Short mmCIF file of C-alpha atoms and ligand atoms in Angstrom, two decimals:
data_model
loop_
_atom_site.label_atom_id
_atom_site.label_comp_id
_atom_site.label_asym_id
_atom_site.label_seq_id
_atom_site.Cartn_x
_atom_site.Cartn_y
_atom_site.Cartn_z
CA MET A 1 -57.52 17.80 -21.02
CA TYR A 2 -56.94 19.28 -24.49
CA ASP A 3 -59.57 19.64 -27.21
CA ALA A 4 -57.89 19.84 -30.63
CA LEU A 5 -61.05 21.15 -32.30
CA THR A 6 -61.28 24.26 -30.14
CA SER A 7 -57.55 24.47 -29.28
CA ARG A 8 -58.49 24.71 -25.62
CA TYR A 9 -57.49 23.07 -22.37
CA THR A 10 -60.07 22.20 -19.77
CA PHE A 11 -59.28 23.05 -16.16
CA ALA A 12 -61.18 23.31 -12.92
CA CYS A 13 -62.31 26.78 -11.85
CA PRO A 14 -63.53 27.43 -8.30
CA VAL A 15 -66.11 29.92 -9.62
CA ARG A 16 -67.36 28.34 -12.88
CA GLY A 17 -66.66 24.71 -12.09
CA GLU A 18 -64.93 24.13 -15.41
CA THR A 19 -63.12 26.49 -17.72
CA HIS A 20 -61.64 26.20 -21.22
CA VAL A 21 -58.51 28.18 -22.00
CA ARG A 22 -56.12 28.53 -24.88
CA LEU A 23 -52.37 28.13 -24.53
CA SER A 24 -51.97 31.92 -24.69
CA ALA A 25 -53.91 32.15 -21.40
CA PHE A 26 -51.12 30.19 -19.68
CA ARG A 27 -48.95 32.40 -17.50
CA GLU A 28 -46.41 30.05 -15.96
CA VAL A 29 -45.35 26.56 -16.98
CA GLU A 30 -43.23 24.64 -14.53
CA ARG A 31 -42.16 21.02 -14.68
CA LEU A 32 -42.81 19.26 -11.40
CA PRO A 33 -39.62 17.71 -10.03
CA GLY A 34 -39.58 13.93 -9.86
CA SER A 35 -42.20 13.34 -12.54
CA ALA A 36 -40.88 11.49 -15.57
CA HIS A 37 -43.27 9.08 -17.36
CA PRO A 38 -45.03 11.22 -18.24
CA ALA A 39 -43.55 14.48 -17.03
CA VAL A 40 -46.14 16.60 -15.22
CA PHE A 41 -46.29 20.37 -15.51
CA SER A 42 -47.87 22.82 -13.14
CA VAL A 43 -49.61 25.55 -15.12
CA ARG A 44 -50.80 28.90 -13.84
CA PHE A 45 -53.43 30.22 -16.23
CA GLU A 46 -55.62 33.28 -16.56
CA CYS A 47 -59.24 32.24 -16.26
CA GLU A 48 -62.25 34.00 -17.76
CA CYS A 49 -63.58 34.47 -14.22
CA GLY A 50 -60.83 37.07 -13.79
CA ASP A 51 -58.55 35.10 -11.51
CA ASP A 52 -55.45 33.02 -12.10
CA HIS A 53 -55.65 29.34 -11.15
CA LEU A 54 -53.24 26.44 -11.05
CA GLY A 55 -53.76 23.27 -13.04
CA LEU A 56 -51.78 20.17 -13.94
CA VAL A 57 -50.94 19.13 -17.49
CA VAL A 58 -49.05 16.02 -18.53
CA HIS A 59 -46.36 16.28 -21.18
CA PRO A 60 -48.34 14.70 -24.07
CA GLU A 61 -51.23 17.13 -23.50
CA LEU A 62 -48.86 20.07 -23.63
CA ASP A 63 -46.74 19.22 -26.66
CA TRP A 64 -48.40 16.51 -28.73
CA GLU A 65 -52.17 16.63 -28.35
CA PRO A 66 -52.40 20.05 -30.09
CA LEU A 67 -50.90 18.20 -33.09
CA GLY A 68 -53.25 15.25 -32.84
CA LEU A 69 -50.44 13.07 -31.52
CA GLN A 70 -51.10 10.72 -28.64
CA GLU A 71 -48.88 9.56 -25.88
CA GLY A 72 -46.29 7.08 -27.05
CA ALA A 73 -45.31 8.93 -30.18
CA PHE A 74 -41.72 9.94 -30.26
CA LEU A 75 -40.76 13.24 -31.78
CA ASN A 76 -37.16 14.33 -31.79
CA LEU A 77 -37.01 18.12 -31.91
CA MET A 78 -33.62 18.34 -33.53
CA THR A 79 -33.90 15.67 -36.21
CA ALA A 80 -37.68 15.84 -36.79
CA ARG A 81 -37.80 12.06 -36.58
CA ILE A 82 -41.10 10.64 -35.42
CA GLU A 83 -42.67 7.19 -35.17
CA PRO A 84 -45.63 6.91 -37.55
CA ILE A 85 -49.10 6.88 -35.98
CA GLU A 86 -52.41 6.04 -37.56
CA ALA A 87 -54.57 9.11 -36.97
CA GLU A 88 -55.01 11.28 -40.05
CA PHE A 89 -54.59 14.53 -38.18
CA ALA A 90 -51.35 13.23 -36.73
CA ASP A 91 -50.27 12.06 -40.17
CA LEU A 92 -50.73 15.56 -41.55
CA ALA A 93 -48.73 17.03 -38.66
CA ILE A 94 -45.93 14.56 -39.26
CA ARG A 95 -45.81 15.35 -42.98
CA ARG A 96 -45.63 19.07 -42.27
CA ILE A 97 -42.84 18.59 -39.75
CA GLY A 98 -41.05 16.29 -42.20
CA GLY A 99 -41.38 19.05 -44.79
CA GLY A 100 -39.54 21.48 -42.53
CA GLU A 101 -42.58 23.26 -41.05
CA TRP A 102 -42.64 23.46 -37.26
CA PRO A 103 -45.69 23.72 -35.06
CA TRP A 104 -43.99 26.25 -32.79
CA THR A 105 -40.91 28.37 -33.26
CA PHE A 106 -39.16 31.12 -31.35
CA PHE A 107 -36.07 33.27 -31.83
CA CYS A 108 -33.12 32.27 -29.68
CA TYR A 109 -31.30 35.51 -28.96
CA PRO A 110 -28.01 34.02 -27.60
CA GLU A 111 -27.71 31.93 -30.78
CA GLU A 112 -29.17 34.70 -32.97
CA ARG A 113 -31.36 32.24 -34.90
CA PRO A 114 -34.91 30.87 -35.01
CA ARG A 115 -35.44 27.49 -33.37
CA PRO A 116 -38.23 24.95 -33.26
CA VAL A 117 -39.77 24.59 -29.82
CA PHE A 118 -42.61 22.93 -27.93
CA PRO A 119 -44.91 24.46 -25.31
CA SER A 120 -43.14 22.52 -22.54
CA PHE A 121 -40.18 24.88 -23.10
CA PHE A 122 -42.31 27.95 -22.44
CA ARG A 123 -41.61 29.31 -18.96
CA LEU A 124 -43.57 32.53 -18.57
CA LEU A 125 -46.26 34.15 -20.69
CA ALA A 126 -47.82 37.56 -20.20
CA PRO A 127 -49.84 39.98 -22.32
CA GLY A 128 -47.66 42.60 -24.02
CA SER A 129 -48.31 46.31 -24.08
CA SER A 130 -50.07 46.26 -27.46
CA ARG A 131 -53.34 44.49 -28.19
CA ASP A 132 -53.06 40.81 -29.04
CA SER A 133 -49.35 40.70 -28.27
CA LEU A 134 -47.96 38.13 -25.91
CA GLY A 135 -44.57 38.11 -24.22
CA ILE A 136 -43.05 34.66 -23.82
CA ALA A 137 -39.92 33.57 -21.97
CA VAL A 138 -38.68 30.40 -23.65
CA ARG A 139 -35.90 28.06 -22.66
CA CYS A 140 -34.10 26.98 -25.82
CA PRO A 141 -34.24 23.20 -26.44
CA ALA A 142 -30.82 23.44 -28.14
CA CYS A 143 -28.71 25.73 -25.93
CA SER A 144 -30.85 25.80 -22.74
CA ARG A 145 -30.65 29.58 -22.50
CA VAL A 146 -33.69 31.78 -22.05
CA SER A 147 -34.96 34.26 -24.62
CA VAL A 148 -37.88 36.65 -24.39
CA ASN A 149 -39.99 37.05 -27.54
CA LEU A 150 -43.03 39.16 -28.31
CA VAL A 151 -45.50 37.24 -30.48
CA SER A 152 -49.18 37.14 -31.40
CA ALA A 153 -51.59 34.96 -29.42
CA GLN A 154 -52.13 32.86 -32.57
CA HIS A 155 -48.41 32.15 -32.77
CA VAL A 156 -48.80 30.27 -29.50
CA ASP A 157 -52.38 28.95 -29.81
CA LEU A 158 -52.36 27.53 -33.32
CA PRO A 159 -49.80 24.88 -34.22
CA PHE A 160 -48.07 25.69 -37.54
CA HIS A 161 -49.17 29.30 -37.36
CA ASN A 162 -45.89 31.13 -37.00
CA ASP A 163 -45.65 34.93 -37.07
CA ALA A 164 -43.47 36.06 -39.99
CA GLU A 165 -41.79 38.54 -37.70
CA ILE A 166 -41.58 38.66 -33.94
CA GLY A 167 -40.11 40.92 -31.30
CA VAL A 168 -36.92 39.89 -29.53
CA VAL A 169 -35.42 41.39 -26.38
CA GLU A 170 -31.71 41.85 -27.04
CA HIS A 171 -30.57 40.52 -23.73
CA VAL A 172 -29.23 37.18 -22.51
CA PHE A 173 -31.40 36.15 -19.61
CA ALA A 174 -30.47 34.03 -16.63
CA GLU A 175 -32.36 30.76 -16.15
CA ASP A 176 -34.55 32.48 -13.57
CA VAL A 177 -35.61 35.18 -16.04
CA ALA A 178 -38.00 36.54 -13.49
CA ARG A 179 -38.61 35.44 -9.95
CA SER A 180 -42.28 36.12 -10.34
CA LEU A 181 -44.86 36.63 -13.03
CA GLU A 182 -45.32 40.22 -11.83
CA GLU A 183 -41.62 40.91 -12.35
CA PHE A 184 -41.81 39.42 -15.85
CA ARG A 185 -44.80 41.60 -16.70
CA GLY A 186 -42.84 44.63 -15.55
CA GLN A 187 -39.87 43.63 -17.69
CA LEU A 188 -42.11 43.20 -20.72
CA TYR A 189 -43.48 46.71 -20.45
CA SER A 190 -40.06 48.30 -20.04
CA ALA A 191 -38.15 46.19 -22.56
CA ASP A 192 -37.16 47.22 -26.07
CA PHE A 193 -38.05 44.67 -28.70
CA ASP A 194 -36.16 44.25 -31.95
CA ALA A 195 -37.86 42.64 -34.92
CA ARG A 196 -36.50 39.33 -36.21
CA ARG A 197 -37.72 37.14 -39.01
CA LEU A 198 -38.80 33.65 -38.06
CA GLN A 199 -37.80 31.90 -41.27
CA LEU A 200 -36.39 28.51 -40.29
CA GLN A 201 -34.97 27.62 -43.69
ZN1 LIG B 1 -61.80 30.76 -12.85
ZN1 LIG B 2 -30.61 28.55 -28.21
#
């Protein structure tokens, strides 16, 4: 369950009963095979109790509810075409997207260009070596290849907040960028990041 006012997801926690986490607390996002309408994602997240837990998120919660969009709205990533919906919040989101602003962006290293993206294309997330930095492994919606970016937590948590400049690992990753979250964390700490500008236009 996503709360657009606090930008937090609600999950069950074995210690606290219920916990509220931001997108930047997600560690692994994996689409469950076989699920289609809607697609269901298994999410490993870092809980305030100190442990990681697993939770389930359906596709609209992951990509559209942070924008105030409900299930049933169609948003084409490449053409920015969307069916109009009534809610005012959604209306604002649609106008911003129509104006060329994207809720989430990342830098695709194989294509050497910024791309719009949605959280369902995030694969792995882990804190970077500096404070407030977050490493994300993203599968590109356009070319399907994986890039690793270093961004701020806000870049992930707040739709339409895009860092002006982000870190990019100059390496073309295989689909299985890391077999485990631990391996990804290790890669993040040893990797060299190059700065790229995230200007989409
Ligand atoms: Zn917990
Ligand atoms: Zn790409």
